[in-house]
Coordinates of C-alpha atoms in Angstrom, one line a residue:
X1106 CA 16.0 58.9 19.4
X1107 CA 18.1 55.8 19.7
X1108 CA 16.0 53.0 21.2
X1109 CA 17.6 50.2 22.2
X1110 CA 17.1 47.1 24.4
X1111 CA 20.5 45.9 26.9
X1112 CA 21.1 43.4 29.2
X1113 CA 21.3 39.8 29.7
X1114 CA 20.2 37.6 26.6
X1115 CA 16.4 36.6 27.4
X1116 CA 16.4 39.4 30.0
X1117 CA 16.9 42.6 28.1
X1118 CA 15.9 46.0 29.3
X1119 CA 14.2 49.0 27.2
X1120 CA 16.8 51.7 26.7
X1121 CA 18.3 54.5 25.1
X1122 CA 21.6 55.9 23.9
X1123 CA 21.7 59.5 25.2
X1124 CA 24.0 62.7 23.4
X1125 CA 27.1 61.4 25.4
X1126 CA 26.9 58.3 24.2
X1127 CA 25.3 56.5 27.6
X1128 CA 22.2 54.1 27.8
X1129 CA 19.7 55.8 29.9
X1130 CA 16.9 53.0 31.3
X1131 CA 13.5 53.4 30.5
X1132 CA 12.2 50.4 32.1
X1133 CA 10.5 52.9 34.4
X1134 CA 8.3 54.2 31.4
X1135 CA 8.1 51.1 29.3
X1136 CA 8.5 47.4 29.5
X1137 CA 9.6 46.7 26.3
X1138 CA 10.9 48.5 22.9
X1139 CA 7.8 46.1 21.3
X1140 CA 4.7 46.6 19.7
X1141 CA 2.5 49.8 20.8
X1142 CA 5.6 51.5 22.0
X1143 CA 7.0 51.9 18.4
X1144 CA 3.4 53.5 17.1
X1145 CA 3.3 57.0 16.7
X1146 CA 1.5 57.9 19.8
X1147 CA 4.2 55.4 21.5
X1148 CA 7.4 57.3 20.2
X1149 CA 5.2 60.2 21.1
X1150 CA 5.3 59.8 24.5
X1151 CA 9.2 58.5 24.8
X1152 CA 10.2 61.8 23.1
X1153 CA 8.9 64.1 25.8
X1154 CA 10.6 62.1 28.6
X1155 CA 13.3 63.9 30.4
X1156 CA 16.1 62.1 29.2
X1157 CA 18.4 63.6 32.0
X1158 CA 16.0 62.1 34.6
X1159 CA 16.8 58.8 33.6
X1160 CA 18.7 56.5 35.1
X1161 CA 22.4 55.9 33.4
X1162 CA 23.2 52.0 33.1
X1163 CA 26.5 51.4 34.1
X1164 CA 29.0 50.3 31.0
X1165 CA 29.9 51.6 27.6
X1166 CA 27.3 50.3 25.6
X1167 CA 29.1 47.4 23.1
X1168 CA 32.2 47.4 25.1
X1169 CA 31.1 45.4 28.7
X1170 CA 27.6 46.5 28.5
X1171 CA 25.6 43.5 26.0
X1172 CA 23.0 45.4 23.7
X1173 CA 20.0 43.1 22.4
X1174 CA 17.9 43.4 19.2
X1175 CA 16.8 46.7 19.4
X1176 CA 13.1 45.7 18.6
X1177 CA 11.3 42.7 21.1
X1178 CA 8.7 40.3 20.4
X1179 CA 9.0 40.7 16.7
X1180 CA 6.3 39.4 15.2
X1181 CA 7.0 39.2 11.8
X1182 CA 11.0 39.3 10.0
X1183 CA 10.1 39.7 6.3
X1184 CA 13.3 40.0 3.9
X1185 CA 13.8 41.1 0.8
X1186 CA 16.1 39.5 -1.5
X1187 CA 18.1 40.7 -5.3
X1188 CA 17.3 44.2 -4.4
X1189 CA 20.5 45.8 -5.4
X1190 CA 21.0 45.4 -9.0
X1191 CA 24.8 45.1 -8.7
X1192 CA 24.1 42.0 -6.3
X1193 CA 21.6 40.3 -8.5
X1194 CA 24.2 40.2 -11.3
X1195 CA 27.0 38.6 -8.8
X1196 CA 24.5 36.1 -7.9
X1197 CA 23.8 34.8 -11.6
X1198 CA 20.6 35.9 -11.4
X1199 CA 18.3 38.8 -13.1
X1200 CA 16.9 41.8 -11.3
X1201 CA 13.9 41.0 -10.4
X1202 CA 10.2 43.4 -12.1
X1203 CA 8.6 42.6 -8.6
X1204 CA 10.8 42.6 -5.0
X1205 CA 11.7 38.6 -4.2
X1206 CA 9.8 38.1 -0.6
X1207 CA 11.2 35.9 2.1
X1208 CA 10.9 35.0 5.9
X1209 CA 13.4 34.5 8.4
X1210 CA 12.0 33.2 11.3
X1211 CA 11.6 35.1 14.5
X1212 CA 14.2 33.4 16.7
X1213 CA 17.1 33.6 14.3
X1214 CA 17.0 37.3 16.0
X1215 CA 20.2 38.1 18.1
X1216 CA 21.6 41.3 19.7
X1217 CA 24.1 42.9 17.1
X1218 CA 27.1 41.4 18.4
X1219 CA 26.3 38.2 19.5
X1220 CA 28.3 35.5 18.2
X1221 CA 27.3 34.1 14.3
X1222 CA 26.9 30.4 15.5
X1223 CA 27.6 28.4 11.8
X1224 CA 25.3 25.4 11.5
X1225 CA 26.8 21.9 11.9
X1226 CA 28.5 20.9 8.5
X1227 CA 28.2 24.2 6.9
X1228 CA 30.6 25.1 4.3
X1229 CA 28.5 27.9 2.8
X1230 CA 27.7 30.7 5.4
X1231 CA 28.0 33.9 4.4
X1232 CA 26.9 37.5 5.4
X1233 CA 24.8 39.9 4.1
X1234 CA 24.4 43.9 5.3
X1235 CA 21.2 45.4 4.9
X1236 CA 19.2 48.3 6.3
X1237 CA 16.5 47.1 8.0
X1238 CA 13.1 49.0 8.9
X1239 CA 10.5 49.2 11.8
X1240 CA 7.1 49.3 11.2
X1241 CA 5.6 51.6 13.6
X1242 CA 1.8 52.1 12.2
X1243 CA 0.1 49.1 10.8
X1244 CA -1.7 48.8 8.4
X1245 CA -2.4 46.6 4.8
X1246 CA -3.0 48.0 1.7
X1247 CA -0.5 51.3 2.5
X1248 CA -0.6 54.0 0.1
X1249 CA 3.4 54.2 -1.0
X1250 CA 3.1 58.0 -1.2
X1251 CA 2.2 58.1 2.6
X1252 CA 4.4 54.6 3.7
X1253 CA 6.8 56.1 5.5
X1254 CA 4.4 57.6 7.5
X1255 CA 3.7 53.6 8.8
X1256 CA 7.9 53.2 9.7
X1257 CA 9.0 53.8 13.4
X1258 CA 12.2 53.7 12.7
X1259 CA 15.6 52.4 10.9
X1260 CA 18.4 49.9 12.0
X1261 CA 21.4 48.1 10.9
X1262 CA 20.9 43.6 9.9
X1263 CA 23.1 41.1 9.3
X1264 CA 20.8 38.9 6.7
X1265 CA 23.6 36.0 7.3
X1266 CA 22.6 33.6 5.1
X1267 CA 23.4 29.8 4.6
X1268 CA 23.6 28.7 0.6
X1269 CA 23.9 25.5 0.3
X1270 CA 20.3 25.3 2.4
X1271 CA 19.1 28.4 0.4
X1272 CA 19.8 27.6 -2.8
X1273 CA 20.7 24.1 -3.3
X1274 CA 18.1 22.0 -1.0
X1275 CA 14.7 23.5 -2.9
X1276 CA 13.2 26.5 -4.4
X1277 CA 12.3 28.2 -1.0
X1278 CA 15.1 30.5 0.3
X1279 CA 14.1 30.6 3.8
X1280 CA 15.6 27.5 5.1
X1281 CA 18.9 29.0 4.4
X1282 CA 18.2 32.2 6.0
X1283 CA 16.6 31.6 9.3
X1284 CA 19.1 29.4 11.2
X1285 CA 19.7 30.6 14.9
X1286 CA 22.0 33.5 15.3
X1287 CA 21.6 34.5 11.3
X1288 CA 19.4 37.7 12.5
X1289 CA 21.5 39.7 14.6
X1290 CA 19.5 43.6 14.7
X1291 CA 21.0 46.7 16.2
X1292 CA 23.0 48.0 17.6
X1293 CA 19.6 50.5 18.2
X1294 CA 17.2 51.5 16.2
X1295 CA 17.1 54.9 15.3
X1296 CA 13.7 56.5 14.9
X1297 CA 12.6 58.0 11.5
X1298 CA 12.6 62.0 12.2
X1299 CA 16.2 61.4 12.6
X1300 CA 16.9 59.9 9.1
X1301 CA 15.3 62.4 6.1
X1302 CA 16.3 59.9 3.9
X1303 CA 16.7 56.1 4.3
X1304 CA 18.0 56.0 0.1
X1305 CA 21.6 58.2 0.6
X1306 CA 22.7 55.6 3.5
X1307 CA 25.8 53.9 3.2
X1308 CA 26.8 50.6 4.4
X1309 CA 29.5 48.5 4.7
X1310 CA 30.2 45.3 5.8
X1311 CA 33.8 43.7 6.6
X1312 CA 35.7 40.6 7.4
X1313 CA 38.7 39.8 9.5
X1314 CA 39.5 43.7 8.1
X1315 CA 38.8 43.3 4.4
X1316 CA 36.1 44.9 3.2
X1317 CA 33.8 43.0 1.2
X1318 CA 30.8 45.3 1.0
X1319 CA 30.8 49.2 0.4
X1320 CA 27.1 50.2 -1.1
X1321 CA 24.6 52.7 -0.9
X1322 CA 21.0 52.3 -0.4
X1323 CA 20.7 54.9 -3.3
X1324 CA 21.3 52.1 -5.4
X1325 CA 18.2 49.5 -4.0
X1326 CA 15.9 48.3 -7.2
X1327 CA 12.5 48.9 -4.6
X1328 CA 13.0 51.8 -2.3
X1329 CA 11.8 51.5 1.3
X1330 CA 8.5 53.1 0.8
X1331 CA 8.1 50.9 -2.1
X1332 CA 8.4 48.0 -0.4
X1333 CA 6.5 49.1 2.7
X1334 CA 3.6 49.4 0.6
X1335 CA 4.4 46.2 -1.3
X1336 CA 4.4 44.2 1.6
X1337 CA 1.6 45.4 2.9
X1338 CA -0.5 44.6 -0.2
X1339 CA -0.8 40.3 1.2
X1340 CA 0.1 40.9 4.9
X1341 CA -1.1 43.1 7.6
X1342 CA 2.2 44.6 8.8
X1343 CA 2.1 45.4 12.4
X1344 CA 4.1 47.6 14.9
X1345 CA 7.6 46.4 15.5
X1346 CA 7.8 44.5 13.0
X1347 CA 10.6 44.1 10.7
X1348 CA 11.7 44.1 7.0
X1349 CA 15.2 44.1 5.9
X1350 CA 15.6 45.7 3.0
X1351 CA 18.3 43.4 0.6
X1352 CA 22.3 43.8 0.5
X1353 CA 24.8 45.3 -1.9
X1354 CA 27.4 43.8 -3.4
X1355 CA 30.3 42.0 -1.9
X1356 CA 28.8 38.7 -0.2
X1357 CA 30.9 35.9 0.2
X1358 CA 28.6 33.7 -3.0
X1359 CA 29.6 36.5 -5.6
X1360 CA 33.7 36.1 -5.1
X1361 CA 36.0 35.0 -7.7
X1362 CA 37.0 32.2 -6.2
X1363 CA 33.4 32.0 -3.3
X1364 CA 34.7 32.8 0.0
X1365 CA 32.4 31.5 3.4
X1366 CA 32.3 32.0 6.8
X1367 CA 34.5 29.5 9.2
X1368 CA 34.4 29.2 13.0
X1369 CA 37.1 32.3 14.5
X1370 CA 36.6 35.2 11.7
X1371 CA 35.4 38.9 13.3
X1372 CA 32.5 40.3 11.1
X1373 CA 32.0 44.0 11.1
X1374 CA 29.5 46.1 9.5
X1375 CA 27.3 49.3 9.5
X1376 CA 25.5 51.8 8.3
X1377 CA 25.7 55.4 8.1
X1378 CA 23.9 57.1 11.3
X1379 CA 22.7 53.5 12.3
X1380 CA 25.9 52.3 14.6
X1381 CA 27.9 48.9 13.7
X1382 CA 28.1 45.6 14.4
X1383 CA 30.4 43.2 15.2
X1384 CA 30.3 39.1 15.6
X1385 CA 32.8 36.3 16.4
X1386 CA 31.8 33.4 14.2
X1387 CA 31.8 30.0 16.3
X1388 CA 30.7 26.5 15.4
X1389 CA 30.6 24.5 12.1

C-alpha cells in the first residue's frame, strides 16, 4: 500500500494512492495515518479494505491536489547523520564506529512539496535526500535480526539542513536541522511488504536540473535494521514514528567551490519505488 495524508495544510485527510494512480479516501475507516494505524494489526486491517469502494478525491495527486507528510502526529523525528561513507569524507569528517544521532523537531515536518522556507539571514541552506523509515511496532531494546519486523513502512526526506547553525554555533547539530519547513516527508509512505529490500534503493536529489546527488542505499555505513535496533537501545521507538536514515553524496557543504540554497531555486528528489519531491525555495 501507498498511504498517504492530502488536503489542506493543518487539515489533511488519510488516503491512499490506488493502481491508477488516484487517492482513494479513507477517512471513512481511519482518522489519521498516525500511531496505531501504522501497527501491524493497523496495516492489517487497511489491507483488506476494498480499495474500489472507496471514495476517489478529485485531482491528480501533486499536480492541484496538496499531499501532506504522509505520517501525522509524529512523535519522535530521529536522524541519522555521516552514514554514507562517501558523504562523511566530503564533509571533512571520519566515518563514524557508532551511527551519529540527531533530532529534528517535530514541526519542521511539511508535506513533500511544500515550499523550503530559508531562515532569515541564511547563507548556508542546503539539502540532503534520505530514505526515511516508519516505525510501525514499538518497542526498545529490538533484536536487529527481527527489526524490520518493528517498520511499518518506507518514505522519501528531505533532511534540509542549515550549516552555519549546525556546525558553526556549537557542538549540537540539531539547531541546524530543525528549522520550519526543513522536514518535508512523502510524497506517501509505502508500506514494507512492498519493498524486499530498503539497502538496493536509489535516490537522487536535484537542483534547478543539476543533479547533485545520485546514491544508493547499498552504500549506508548502518543499515536500516541496524539502526532500528540502535535506536531503540536508549529510546522507546513508537508507531509512526520516524528515522531518516543519512544522505549520499552531493550536498551543497561538499562542493568545490560550497554551493547553498537561495530564495527561487526548484528542488527535486526521490527515491526508487518511494515517489519524488519537489520544493520552491522562498525567504532568506
Amino acid at each position: 500500500m501507498k498511504l498517504l495524508r492530502y488536503g489542506p495544510a493543518g487539515s489533511e485527510k488519510p488516503g491512499l494512492l490506488d493502481d491508477q494512480g488516484q487517492v482513494r479516501d479513507l477517512s471513512g475507516h481511519v482518522d489519521d495515518i498516525a500511531g496505531d494505524v501504522l501497527t501491524p494489526e493497523g496495516l492489517a486491517k487497511l489491507a483488506a479494505i476494498d480499495v474500489s469502494a472507496l471514495p476517489v478525491v478529485e485531482g491528480a495527486p501533486q499536480d492541484g491536489l496538496r499531499l501532506g507528510a504522509c505520517v501525522g502526529r509524529v512523535g519522535k523525528f530521529v536522524a541519522i547523520g555521516l552514514n554514507y561513507a562517501d558523504h562523511a569524507a566530503e564533509s571533512g569528517l571520519p566515518v563514524p564506529d557508532e551511527p551519529v544521532v540527531f533530532n529534528k523537531w517535530v514541526t519542521c515536518i511539511c508535506g513533500p512539496d511544500d515550499d523550503i522556507v530559508i531562515p532569515k539571514g541564511s547563507k548556508k541552506t542546503d539539502w540532503e535526500v534520505e530514505l526515511g523509515v516508519v516505525i510501525g511496532k514499538g518497542g526498545n531494546d529490538i533484536p536487529q535480526d527481527s527489526a524490520l519486523d518493528h517498520v511499518a513502512g518506507y518514505c522519501t526526506v528531505n533532511d534540509v539542513s542549515e550549516r552555519e547553525w549546525q556546525i558553526e554555533k556549537g557542538a549540537t547539530w540539531d539547531k541546524g536541522k530543525g528549522f520550519d519547513t526543513f522536514g518535508p516527508i512523502g510524497p506517501w509512505m509505502v508500506t514494507r511488504d512492498e519493498i524486499p529490500d530498503p539497502q538496493k534503493l536509489g535516490l537522487w536529489l536535484e537542483v534547478d536540473g543539476h543533479r547533485y546527488q545520485d546514491g544508493t542505499t547499498e552504500t549506508m555505513v548502518f543499515g536500516v535494521a541496524e539502526l532500528v535496533a540502535y535506536c531503540s537501545r536508549f529510546m522507546r521507538l513508537m508507531p509512526g514514528d520516524v528515522i531518516t536514515t543519512g544522505t549520499p553524496p552531493g550536498v551543497g557543504l561538499g562542493q568545490k567551490p560550497q554551493v547553498f540554497l537561495r530564495p527561487g531555486q526548484t528542488v527535486r528528489l526521490g527515491i526508487d519505488g518511494l515517489g519524488e519531491q519537489t520544493q520552491r525555495t522562498t525567504g532568506g
